[in-house]
């Protein structure tokens, strides 16, 4: 029986990739925002229809650079239901995370709880578009303006997602994304920063490269530049994006029709959204049922993932553990089912049959 993992990196034609590798040998430029990295940024801007895109080494450094660029010092309202990089970037940048519980349908930060989470030391919001499902960006922006807060979106899952007919990366003071191998679009490792303000863009540009431009030094900054070989992978994948998203859509629709949802809840995707089908999360009725399903699937060489688990407010290295009832409950019961471009409808059938038998 073949192994089916929750995800599998997309690989373009090797010849496509090698064409770019040849060009690296020709130019002998390996990094420092070379021709391929610059071309990737241009292609990304075109594909996403955004005005700025800065290619960096990974999605976590993107979050850290975003915090630095907005000069955040103090408390940041954030979600307990995200990958641990969201939380860690806040702590690494010496800010204090204040968890705001999530909405039980969208799995995103609950905008109705923001007001009661406020105190005078709060300077920003860092929210994740969970599984690519956009947060309530309008309400968040309104709240941010009212309290003078900056907004950073961790849009690591949101490549290609549109809301109101434009890229979700346009929202917030800064949006970040990840191009890690497991993400819908990847560059082996990588990430990007997006913003609409040219002053912030200039700052991000400097912060990515040690904080200097030529002999002019501005900030004591880090190295977040990515290399030509990483850019080469991105450039080889961009022409395949329509196909990648369409395949995921077909597989998603197969799950939608084949799974019996009597005892299973799905994430509610916001309206007005063009979705990217990046994940297929299902929510079971209890942790026991979730563990039972994992056992049944792994017995058949199918490996779903508890994602996100555990709820970030329970991380052992935090000094206090604020309760987030919804996030804690959902993280114990959620399972991301296999979804990647090497799956076929028969795989989805087999997975769905096991689910329908066990749940
Ligand atoms: C993948 C991911 C990150 C981290 O990105 P890396 O490129 O692996 O550093 C951050 N946030 C979320 C929500 C992610 O899924």
XYZ file of C-alpha atoms and ligand atoms in Angstrom:
374
model
C 0.000 0.000 0.000
C 1.460 3.379 -0.922
C 2.143 5.897 1.806
C -0.032 8.990 1.642
C 1.347 11.927 3.575
C -0.534 15.056 4.545
C 1.552 17.002 2.068
C 4.255 16.486 -0.504
C 6.380 19.255 -1.996
C 5.512 20.182 -5.572
C 8.411 19.616 -7.962
C 8.481 21.278 -11.378
C 10.082 19.600 -14.391
C 13.747 19.115 -13.573
C 14.715 20.539 -16.992
C 12.827 23.768 -16.186
C 14.772 24.135 -12.948
C 18.111 23.238 -14.578
C 17.651 26.006 -17.147
C 17.781 28.478 -14.289
C 20.711 26.671 -12.704
C 22.637 27.063 -15.966
C 21.971 30.788 -15.807
C 23.441 30.869 -12.286
C 26.607 29.211 -13.617
C 26.694 31.797 -16.400
C 26.207 34.836 -14.173
C 28.236 33.491 -11.245
C 25.914 35.493 -9.014
C 24.699 33.275 -6.191
C 22.936 35.681 -3.872
C 22.601 39.371 -2.789
C 19.321 39.880 -4.622
C 20.748 38.695 -7.911
C 18.992 38.472 -11.277
C 16.823 35.434 -10.420
C 15.722 36.796 -7.043
C 14.831 40.095 -8.730
C 12.997 38.280 -11.519
C 11.086 36.220 -8.959
C 9.934 39.401 -7.210
C 8.773 40.846 -10.536
C 6.905 37.626 -11.411
C 5.321 37.489 -7.969
C 4.105 41.071 -8.263
C 2.622 40.264 -11.657
C 0.979 37.017 -10.580
C -0.428 38.481 -7.368
C -1.120 41.933 -8.788
C 0.610 43.657 -5.866
C 2.967 46.634 -5.893
C 5.626 45.254 -3.569
C 7.076 41.816 -2.825
C 10.324 41.234 -0.984
C 11.810 37.759 -1.183
C 13.396 36.591 2.094
C 14.922 33.439 3.564
C 11.796 32.140 5.291
C 8.375 33.048 6.632
C 9.572 33.375 10.209
C 12.271 35.939 9.423
C 9.582 37.773 7.418
C 7.467 38.073 10.585
C 10.462 39.246 12.600
C 11.437 41.838 10.003
C 7.819 43.039 9.925
C 7.856 43.599 13.699
C 11.185 45.426 13.423
C 10.008 47.591 10.529
C 6.963 48.783 12.468
C 9.184 49.356 15.539
C 6.824 47.434 17.785
C 7.610 47.458 21.482
C 5.066 46.174 23.977
C 2.108 43.855 23.668
C 0.804 42.303 20.488
C -2.684 40.831 20.220
C -2.352 37.499 18.475
C -4.052 34.214 17.755
C -3.519 31.015 19.748
C -4.435 28.989 16.653
C -1.493 29.219 14.265
C 1.848 27.647 13.605
C 4.324 28.249 16.426
C 6.390 30.627 14.244
C 3.721 33.306 14.712
C 4.147 33.241 18.484
C 7.905 32.772 18.431
C 8.518 35.771 16.178
C 6.739 37.972 18.727
C 8.766 36.604 21.628
C 12.038 36.673 19.633
C 11.453 40.381 18.951
C 11.037 41.016 22.707
C 7.317 41.768 22.492
C 4.646 40.187 24.651
C 1.944 38.044 23.040
C -1.618 38.608 24.260
C -3.797 35.758 23.056
C -7.246 36.495 21.704
C -9.360 33.368 21.255
C -10.600 32.329 17.823
C -13.960 32.131 16.125
C -15.326 28.584 16.135
C -16.352 28.678 12.458
C -13.591 30.586 10.674
C -10.801 29.400 13.044
C -9.407 32.970 12.808
C -8.899 35.502 15.601
C -12.302 36.474 17.026
C -12.716 40.185 16.298
C -15.457 40.478 18.913
C -12.933 39.689 21.658
C -10.392 42.346 20.676
C -11.894 45.171 22.698
C -11.875 43.232 25.980
C -8.263 42.143 25.357
C -7.003 45.715 25.051
C -4.771 47.520 27.485
C -2.620 50.656 27.068
C 0.535 48.637 26.275
C -0.969 46.966 23.219
C 0.738 48.292 20.076
C -0.255 45.875 17.340
C -2.216 42.881 16.118
C -0.596 39.864 14.505
C -3.273 37.633 13.011
C -3.064 34.524 10.843
C -5.327 33.808 7.874
C -5.792 30.239 9.072
C -5.541 27.638 6.267
C -5.702 30.569 3.847
C -9.154 31.666 5.033
C -8.927 35.473 5.335
C -9.519 37.110 8.710
C -12.252 39.703 9.021
C -9.840 42.282 7.600
C -12.355 45.120 7.579
C -13.226 44.828 11.266
C -9.579 44.361 12.189
C -8.609 47.483 10.273
C -11.374 49.501 11.891
C -10.260 48.329 15.323
C -6.622 49.067 14.503
C -7.407 52.602 13.382
C -9.569 53.238 16.464
C -6.768 52.261 18.852
C -3.765 53.312 16.770
C -2.542 49.734 16.365
C -0.353 48.359 13.584
C -1.514 45.185 11.858
C 0.664 42.348 10.604
C -0.925 39.410 8.826
C 0.766 36.044 8.907
C -0.419 35.005 5.461
C 1.800 31.924 5.272
C -1.140 29.818 4.031
C -2.630 32.432 1.744
C -0.672 32.391 -1.483
C -3.066 33.219 -4.323
C -6.023 33.976 -2.044
C -8.094 36.984 -3.054
C -10.639 38.995 -1.151
C -12.752 41.708 -2.790
C -10.977 40.769 -6.027
C -7.510 41.586 -4.786
C -4.661 39.734 -3.162
C -5.070 39.197 0.560
C -1.380 40.182 0.802
C -2.465 43.817 0.300
C -4.069 43.970 3.736
C -2.525 45.139 6.994
C 0.501 47.400 7.403
C 2.546 44.371 6.378
C 1.624 40.867 5.227
C 4.094 38.031 5.308
C 4.105 34.653 3.675
C 6.135 31.459 3.656
C 7.599 29.652 0.660
C 8.574 26.605 2.694
C 8.663 23.301 0.775
C 5.337 22.202 2.264
C 3.438 25.321 1.227
C 1.308 25.674 -1.902
C 3.994 27.747 -3.623
C 7.558 27.171 -2.483
C 11.227 27.949 -3.041
C 12.638 25.010 -0.958
C 12.874 27.486 1.939
C 11.745 31.046 1.591
C 9.201 33.694 2.316
C 8.122 37.182 1.376
C 7.000 40.512 2.762
C 4.224 42.610 1.251
C 3.084 46.154 1.959
C 1.447 49.030 0.123
C 3.307 51.956 1.729
C 6.551 52.886 -0.070
C 8.214 54.164 3.101
C 7.619 50.810 4.808
C 8.791 49.029 1.666
C 12.058 50.974 1.706
C 12.551 50.031 5.330
C 11.820 46.345 4.697
C 14.294 46.450 1.833
C 17.013 47.771 4.148
C 16.130 45.488 7.044
C 16.462 42.480 4.767
C 20.091 43.308 3.954
C 21.913 44.329 7.139
C 20.250 47.764 7.195
C 22.514 49.423 4.688
C 22.460 50.568 1.122
C 25.956 50.846 -0.327
C 27.995 52.807 2.179
C 24.975 54.354 3.865
C 24.018 52.586 7.096
C 20.549 53.018 8.616
C 19.546 50.166 10.943
C 21.356 47.485 12.944
C 19.684 44.750 10.964
C 19.785 41.104 10.101
C 20.462 39.136 6.912
C 17.177 37.970 5.397
C 18.200 37.792 1.733
C 17.440 34.606 -0.126
C 19.650 32.970 -2.757
C 19.513 32.523 -6.502
C 18.952 28.785 -6.267
C 15.895 29.317 -4.083
C 14.605 31.892 -6.557
C 15.182 29.374 -9.366
C 12.747 26.942 -7.758
C 10.146 29.684 -7.402
C 10.544 30.766 -11.016
C 10.137 27.156 -12.174
C 6.903 26.779 -10.207
C 5.151 30.065 -11.041
C 4.038 28.904 -14.529
C 2.459 25.832 -12.885
C 0.397 27.724 -10.307
C -2.933 27.591 -12.119
C -2.538 23.842 -12.522
C -1.483 23.440 -8.863
C -4.502 25.321 -7.539
C -6.917 23.610 -9.952
C -5.727 20.145 -8.914
C -6.194 21.044 -5.262
C -9.652 22.382 -6.017
C -10.635 19.116 -7.722
C -9.340 17.041 -4.796
C -11.069 19.339 -2.301
C -14.380 18.994 -4.108
C -13.948 15.220 -4.082
C -13.534 15.258 -0.290
C -16.551 17.575 -0.072
C -18.790 15.085 -1.881
C -17.326 11.817 -0.570
C -17.082 12.511 3.162
C -20.170 12.073 5.304
C -20.235 15.286 7.359
C -22.828 14.156 9.890
C -20.333 14.188 12.769
C -17.662 16.303 11.155
C -17.379 20.082 10.950
C -15.596 22.012 8.227
C -13.926 25.395 8.387
C -16.279 28.093 7.161
C -14.540 29.980 4.349
C -15.477 33.662 4.186
C -17.657 34.887 1.375
C -16.204 37.170 -1.290
C -13.075 35.022 -1.229
C -11.189 33.382 -4.049
C -9.726 30.466 -2.146
C -6.453 28.598 -2.798
C -7.390 25.126 -1.455
C -4.188 25.013 0.566
C -5.417 22.639 3.291
C -8.280 20.272 4.023
C -8.980 20.489 7.753
C -11.788 18.544 9.395
C -13.004 18.953 12.947
C -14.056 15.860 14.903
C -16.481 15.793 17.828
C -13.885 14.896 20.458
C -10.164 14.322 20.879
C -10.857 10.588 21.305
C -12.641 10.465 17.953
C -9.772 12.399 16.411
C -7.170 9.988 17.784
C -9.298 7.031 16.698
C -9.435 8.355 13.155
C -5.677 8.975 13.103
C -5.157 5.344 14.132
C -7.501 4.024 11.441
C -5.831 6.134 8.765
C -2.243 5.375 9.781
C -3.124 1.654 9.850
C -3.764 2.187 6.144
C -0.507 4.089 5.562
C -2.344 7.402 5.427
C -0.774 10.147 7.520
C -2.957 13.145 8.359
C -1.591 15.858 10.640
C -2.821 17.406 13.855
C -2.441 20.992 12.717
C -2.393 23.207 14.672
C -1.767 21.333 17.860
C -1.278 22.281 20.620
C -2.979 25.644 21.042
C -0.186 28.235 21.253
C -1.357 29.674 24.594
C -0.335 26.349 26.156
C 3.294 26.391 24.972
C 5.420 25.151 27.860
C 7.879 28.055 27.707
C 5.241 30.717 28.323
C 5.296 32.093 31.867
C 1.505 32.252 32.116
C -1.181 30.344 30.286
C -4.225 32.441 29.480
C -7.211 30.239 28.749
C -8.493 30.161 25.158
C -11.405 27.750 25.310
C -12.251 27.584 21.603
C -8.697 27.319 20.334
C -7.825 24.652 22.905
C -10.906 22.651 22.003
C -10.417 22.930 18.231
C -6.688 22.166 18.328
C -7.447 18.899 20.122
C -10.021 17.838 17.540
C -8.621 19.086 14.233
C -7.038 17.007 11.532
C -5.609 18.141 8.213
C -6.238 15.486 5.584
C -3.746 14.715 2.818
C -3.928 17.332 0.072
C -1.226 17.706 -2.540
C -0.690 17.505 -6.272
C 0.367 13.865 -6.442
C -2.950 12.593 -5.097
C -5.649 11.216 -7.371
C -9.399 10.894 -6.876
C -9.000 7.233 -5.916
C -6.797 8.236 -2.984
C -9.477 10.676 -1.831
C -12.067 7.900 -2.175
C -10.010 5.531 -0.055
C -9.388 8.168 2.630
C -13.054 9.213 2.669
C -14.250 5.605 2.978
C -12.090 5.070 6.055
C -13.360 8.320 7.560
C -16.980 7.395 6.894
C -16.486 3.960 8.455
C -14.769 5.216 11.624
C -16.493 8.499 12.404
C 4.859 27.806 7.635
C 4.359 28.864 8.541
C 5.194 29.854 9.082
C 6.682 29.798 8.995
O 7.213 29.851 7.763
P 8.697 29.292 7.523
O 8.944 29.687 6.096
O 8.683 27.822 7.728
O 9.610 29.999 8.461
C 4.622 30.862 9.826
N 3.294 30.899 10.060
C 2.465 29.955 9.590
C 1.004 30.072 9.867
C 2.969 28.893 8.836
O 2.142 27.934 8.414
